[in-house]
Amino acid sequence: MRKDNSDFNTAFVSEAGSYIDNRDYFAFMETDDMACYVLADGLDSDQELRSAEMVVKTVLENFMEKPSMSKRRLMRDLREAQEWLQFESRRVRLKASLLMVVTNYNKMVYVSCGNVRLYHFRNGRLNFRSKDHSLAQSLADDGRIPDEATSTHEERGNLLEYLGNPNGVHAHYAKKTQLADGDVMLLTTSGMWEDVELAEMLGALEEAKDPVMLTDTLEEVLLSKQRRAVNNYTAAAIYVNKVFQEKPKNRRKLIKGILIALLVFIVVGSGAWITLARMAANKAAALETMIESAQTADDYARAGDYAKALKSYSEAKNAAVKINDKIHKRLYTGEQKVSQLMVDGDGYVEKADFAKAEASYEKARKSAGLYPPFNVKDIEHKIDQLDSYAETASWMKDGDLKFQGGDYTNALKLYKKANKAAMESGYTSAQKELEKKITETNDKLASIQQQLKEIQAGKLQAKGDRLMKDLDYEGAIDAYRGAQEIYQDIDKLESVLAMERSIAKAEEKQSAEQQKNGQLPAGLGLSDGALDDTGAGDTAGAATAPEAATPAAKSQAKTAATGSADATAAAAAKKETSSAVKSGSTGDGNAASAKAPASKEQGAADSASKAAGASDSAGQEQAAANGS
């Protein structure tokens, strides 16, 4: 590889001078076999487009596709740069001076258009200098002024040729120049060579040991002049420390190769026509693809589907490249650029980066007027919607903060508010996300509500268990039924069945207790002999029976909650028979206790009137009173 067997060292300095913008542009690329150095000076005043940068990048892109030192190829690269400038000249006519130097690390050629200069130094002296396309240079060529006066003549900036010229590009192509070890090539714009004389360049070259020192020294010389206004200036130095040494050609081998090539051409000449026919068919197919893709892309652009339009414009541009249709290539490149800006803007909207989205939409709006398929009003509508989108995103963000803090109720309100705004403004991407957030928040609220109901049901179940221990079966049943209803409401079927079993158990115990209490009135009735012993006290007792029953009923209601004590008294009352007269006061208390459960179910009044032993109990109370 040539590059590995040579030594080329490059450095440059480029500044805006007294101005805000630097409209000079320098770039270079070095491949294995060739290198290309391009310097341009923008001559227009467009504030958005940089003509110098545009032409340098265009030339380098074309050179990268197929590196070459041929005049035809290099001139074609300049014509494409010219076409690109004319295509982008919408507000003002874009113009630029350009110098391109190409080398194969052994020889070099250059192409110039305008007044960017090349100085070639060898052995500390000027070997040659490129000529400007200016009126001053024309006067020097005619012998009317000295050649060295072209740098200071008043017509040095009056250019006859430049890129962007509506009359076409007419550049100068220099023939190949053999390079030697130690050569130095210096590329400069007018901002440098107007104020730095050749003698000063030679002095700087003598002191400099490398390209960095040379460019820095030239800059110091320029600034030391302390001009009131300093133009944009650029200087790029290429030190040829070692050139690639080519092997001497073998004339015999060359002649032999030519003869073999002729023989091969004669043999396969017939096949060349077939190849040409295939190439023509491929070109026709590519042309058809280009037209179809362009029409499809235009339809998508009119419908506002910019992602699909972008893909189709790319296919159309690639087809134009295959058939070398430069005009349509530029057209589809521009339409592809607008589509890309719209796709980028939509992407920024999905990321909620509305500042970048607006910038992208604005760039697309400015260019869309040049291409009929794009609807400028649609782009402006998207720009107008950004404020509504930003407000929706703000509400959604606030909702997220509420959600993270556990405030699900207010989070849901904000999400619904944002979702309504998104529906009204057509913010579809936010709509989908908000629907998910609303569903998630509702699920959270439902889960919390179910947990609260579970806690409430658990409290009722625990209350029922406590009442069961206290033998308050009626209260326990009510608590269990309340818990069962809640479990049924939240679909806790196992807990529903558990409450059903607890209710059944409580009702069973309640029924057993009621049966026991239902036997107490018969067991407490006195025998006939006992009644005889009481004598005439029965009459008095009968008279006071209703009054005695009332305190007994009240006593039963007060003592029903005592549970186990009442049960013990009821059992003792069953065992007492005729001896109840002797212990009338105790029997009276037992009877009252035994009647307490029955009074809860049947009522205190019914128990006193229906019980068979009610009058006997009254007589016993009277007999006890008489005995005392």
mmCIF file of C-alpha atoms in Angstrom, residues 446-585:
data_model
loop_
_atom_site.group_PDB
_atom_site.id
_atom_site.type_symbol
_atom_site.label_atom_id
_atom_site.label_comp_id
_atom_site.label_asym_id
_atom_site.label_seq_id
_atom_site.Cartn_x
_atom_site.Cartn_y
_atom_site.Cartn_z
ATOM 1 C CA ALA A 446 -59.582 -1.900 43.559
ATOM 2 C CA SER A 447 -56.888 -3.881 45.349
ATOM 3 C CA ILE A 448 -56.814 -1.376 48.219
ATOM 4 C CA GLN A 449 -60.640 -1.413 48.459
ATOM 5 C CA GLN A 450 -60.639 -5.213 48.621
ATOM 6 C CA GLN A 451 -58.008 -5.155 51.346
ATOM 7 C CA LEU A 452 -60.109 -2.702 53.350
ATOM 8 C CA LYS A 453 -63.167 -4.943 53.003
ATOM 9 C CA GLU A 454 -61.107 -7.960 54.044
ATOM 10 C CA ILE A 455 -59.995 -6.080 57.159
ATOM 11 C CA GLN A 456 -63.624 -5.094 57.910
ATOM 12 C CA ALA A 457 -64.818 -8.673 57.432
ATOM 13 C CA GLY A 458 -61.987 -9.951 59.622
ATOM 14 C CA LYS A 459 -63.012 -7.589 62.412
ATOM 15 C CA LEU A 460 -66.633 -8.835 62.236
ATOM 16 C CA GLN A 461 -65.426 -12.441 62.251
ATOM 17 C CA ALA A 462 -63.264 -11.775 65.328
ATOM 18 C CA LYS A 463 -66.231 -10.083 67.028
ATOM 19 C CA GLY A 464 -68.385 -13.137 66.331
ATOM 20 C CA ASP A 465 -65.723 -15.380 67.870
ATOM 21 C CA ARG A 466 -65.667 -13.241 71.052
ATOM 22 C CA LEU A 467 -69.469 -13.286 71.354
ATOM 23 C CA MET A 468 -69.443 -17.064 70.940
ATOM 24 C CA LYS A 469 -67.100 -17.339 73.906
ATOM 25 C CA ASP A 470 -69.436 -15.092 75.899
ATOM 26 C CA LEU A 471 -72.402 -17.375 74.902
ATOM 27 C CA ASP A 472 -74.081 -14.429 73.081
ATOM 28 C CA TYR A 473 -75.114 -16.593 70.169
ATOM 29 C CA GLU A 474 -77.534 -14.094 68.664
ATOM 30 C CA GLY A 475 -74.869 -11.370 68.516
ATOM 31 C CA ALA A 476 -72.320 -13.856 67.147
ATOM 32 C CA ILE A 477 -74.721 -14.870 64.355
ATOM 33 C CA ASP A 478 -75.251 -11.213 63.382
ATOM 34 C CA ALA A 479 -71.465 -10.609 63.283
ATOM 35 C CA TYR A 480 -70.818 -13.747 61.230
ATOM 36 C CA ARG A 481 -73.558 -12.827 58.768
ATOM 37 C CA GLY A 482 -72.086 -9.340 58.325
ATOM 38 C CA ALA A 483 -68.653 -10.831 57.639
ATOM 39 C CA GLN A 484 -70.209 -13.349 55.243
ATOM 40 C CA GLU A 485 -71.867 -10.594 53.177
ATOM 41 C CA ILE A 486 -68.544 -8.769 52.810
ATOM 42 C CA TYR A 487 -66.697 -11.952 51.826
ATOM 43 C CA GLN A 488 -69.449 -12.659 49.295
ATOM 44 C CA ASP A 489 -69.032 -9.137 47.853
ATOM 45 C CA ILE A 490 -65.264 -9.558 47.330
ATOM 46 C CA ASP A 491 -65.580 -13.147 46.019
ATOM 47 C CA LYS A 492 -63.768 -14.825 48.936
ATOM 48 C CA LEU A 493 -65.784 -18.031 48.604
ATOM 49 C CA GLU A 494 -63.730 -20.051 51.077
ATOM 50 C CA SER A 495 -64.319 -17.399 53.740
ATOM 51 C CA VAL A 496 -68.047 -17.347 52.831
ATOM 52 C CA LEU A 497 -68.248 -21.086 53.520
ATOM 53 C CA ALA A 498 -66.282 -20.676 56.731
ATOM 54 C CA MET A 499 -68.795 -18.073 57.953
ATOM 55 C CA GLU A 500 -71.643 -20.392 56.972
ATOM 56 C CA ARG A 501 -70.167 -23.089 59.197
ATOM 57 C CA SER A 502 -69.669 -20.600 62.034
ATOM 58 C CA ILE A 503 -73.299 -19.431 61.738
ATOM 59 C CA ALA A 504 -74.551 -23.018 61.733
ATOM 60 C CA LYS A 505 -72.514 -23.795 64.837
ATOM 61 C CA ALA A 506 -73.824 -20.684 66.626
ATOM 62 C CA GLU A 507 -77.438 -21.494 65.680
ATOM 63 C CA GLU A 508 -76.976 -25.069 66.908
ATOM 64 C CA LYS A 509 -75.708 -23.854 70.260
ATOM 65 C CA GLN A 510 -78.490 -21.276 70.443
ATOM 66 C CA SER A 511 -81.124 -23.953 69.709
ATOM 67 C CA ALA A 512 -79.694 -26.279 72.358
ATOM 68 C CA GLU A 513 -79.784 -23.465 74.888
ATOM 69 C CA GLN A 514 -83.359 -22.593 73.981
ATOM 70 C CA GLN A 515 -84.433 -26.231 74.422
ATOM 71 C CA LYS A 516 -82.931 -26.305 77.866
ATOM 72 C CA ASN A 517 -84.668 -23.087 78.796
ATOM 73 C CA GLY A 518 -87.987 -24.379 77.412
ATOM 74 C CA GLN A 519 -88.039 -27.251 80.069
ATOM 75 C CA LEU A 520 -87.562 -24.979 83.118
ATOM 76 C CA PRO A 521 -91.222 -23.912 83.687
ATOM 77 C CA ALA A 522 -92.501 -27.528 83.937
ATOM 78 C CA GLY A 523 -89.672 -28.662 86.192
ATOM 79 C CA LEU A 524 -90.248 -25.791 88.590
ATOM 80 C CA GLY A 525 -94.003 -26.635 89.254
ATOM 81 C CA LEU A 526 -94.781 -27.641 92.948
ATOM 82 C CA SER A 527 -96.604 -30.859 94.066
ATOM 83 C CA ASP A 528 -100.123 -30.919 95.553
ATOM 84 C CA GLY A 529 -98.780 -31.698 99.035
ATOM 85 C CA ALA A 530 -96.592 -28.741 99.005
ATOM 86 C CA LEU A 531 -99.516 -26.557 98.056
ATOM 87 C CA ASP A 532 -101.494 -27.896 101.024
ATOM 88 C CA ASP A 533 -98.723 -26.908 103.381
ATOM 89 C CA THR A 534 -98.996 -23.347 102.245
ATOM 90 C CA GLY A 535 -102.615 -23.058 103.364
ATOM 91 C CA ALA A 536 -104.525 -19.950 102.741
ATOM 92 C CA GLY A 537 -101.418 -18.154 101.554
ATOM 93 C CA ASP A 538 -102.261 -19.273 97.983
ATOM 94 C CA THR A 539 -105.005 -16.745 97.750
ATOM 95 C CA ALA A 540 -102.748 -13.917 98.762
ATOM 96 C CA GLY A 541 -99.977 -15.224 96.524
ATOM 97 C CA ALA A 542 -102.312 -15.448 93.560
ATOM 98 C CA ALA A 543 -103.325 -11.903 94.121
ATOM 99 C CA THR A 544 -99.732 -10.721 93.964
ATOM 100 C CA ALA A 545 -98.528 -13.038 91.152
ATOM 101 C CA PRO A 546 -98.571 -10.492 88.370
ATOM 102 C CA GLU A 547 -96.605 -8.081 90.469
ATOM 103 C CA ALA A 548 -94.040 -10.776 91.316
ATOM 104 C CA ALA A 549 -93.673 -11.759 87.696
ATOM 105 C CA THR A 550 -92.677 -8.294 86.623
ATOM 106 C CA PRO A 551 -89.568 -7.990 88.825
ATOM 107 C CA ALA A 552 -88.662 -11.523 87.841
ATOM 108 C CA ALA A 553 -88.808 -10.669 84.150
ATOM 109 C CA LYS A 554 -86.654 -7.619 84.740
ATOM 110 C CA SER A 555 -84.212 -9.718 86.699
ATOM 111 C CA GLN A 556 -84.094 -12.261 83.864
ATOM 112 C CA ALA A 557 -83.220 -9.538 81.299
ATOM 113 C CA LYS A 558 -80.431 -8.194 83.482
ATOM 114 C CA THR A 559 -78.900 -11.581 84.268
ATOM 115 C CA ALA A 560 -79.149 -13.132 80.756
ATOM 116 C CA ALA A 561 -75.668 -11.864 79.850
ATOM 117 C CA THR A 562 -74.033 -13.644 82.741
ATOM 118 C CA GLY A 563 -74.027 -16.891 80.692
ATOM 119 C CA SER A 564 -72.566 -19.745 82.738
ATOM 120 C CA ALA A 565 -73.933 -18.507 86.120
ATOM 121 C CA ASP A 566 -77.499 -18.615 84.756
ATOM 122 C CA ALA A 567 -76.949 -22.105 83.378
ATOM 123 C CA THR A 568 -75.785 -23.363 86.795
ATOM 124 C CA ALA A 569 -78.829 -21.809 88.508
ATOM 125 C CA ALA A 570 -81.160 -23.416 85.963
ATOM 126 C CA ALA A 571 -79.674 -26.868 86.667
ATOM 127 C CA ALA A 572 -80.094 -26.435 90.405
ATOM 128 C CA ALA A 573 -83.719 -25.352 89.925
ATOM 129 C CA LYS A 574 -84.536 -28.667 88.177
ATOM 130 C CA LYS A 575 -83.396 -30.757 91.138
ATOM 131 C CA GLU A 576 -85.564 -28.859 93.625
ATOM 132 C CA THR A 577 -89.122 -30.301 94.173
ATOM 133 C CA SER A 578 -91.290 -30.134 97.265
ATOM 134 C CA SER A 579 -88.490 -28.672 99.405
ATOM 135 C CA ALA A 580 -88.853 -25.463 97.377
ATOM 136 C CA VAL A 581 -91.260 -24.145 100.039
ATOM 137 C CA LYS A 582 -88.576 -24.294 102.683
ATOM 138 C CA SER A 583 -86.162 -22.419 100.510
ATOM 139 C CA GLY A 584 -88.646 -20.155 98.745
ATOM 140 C CA SER A 585 -86.344 -17.233 98.264
#
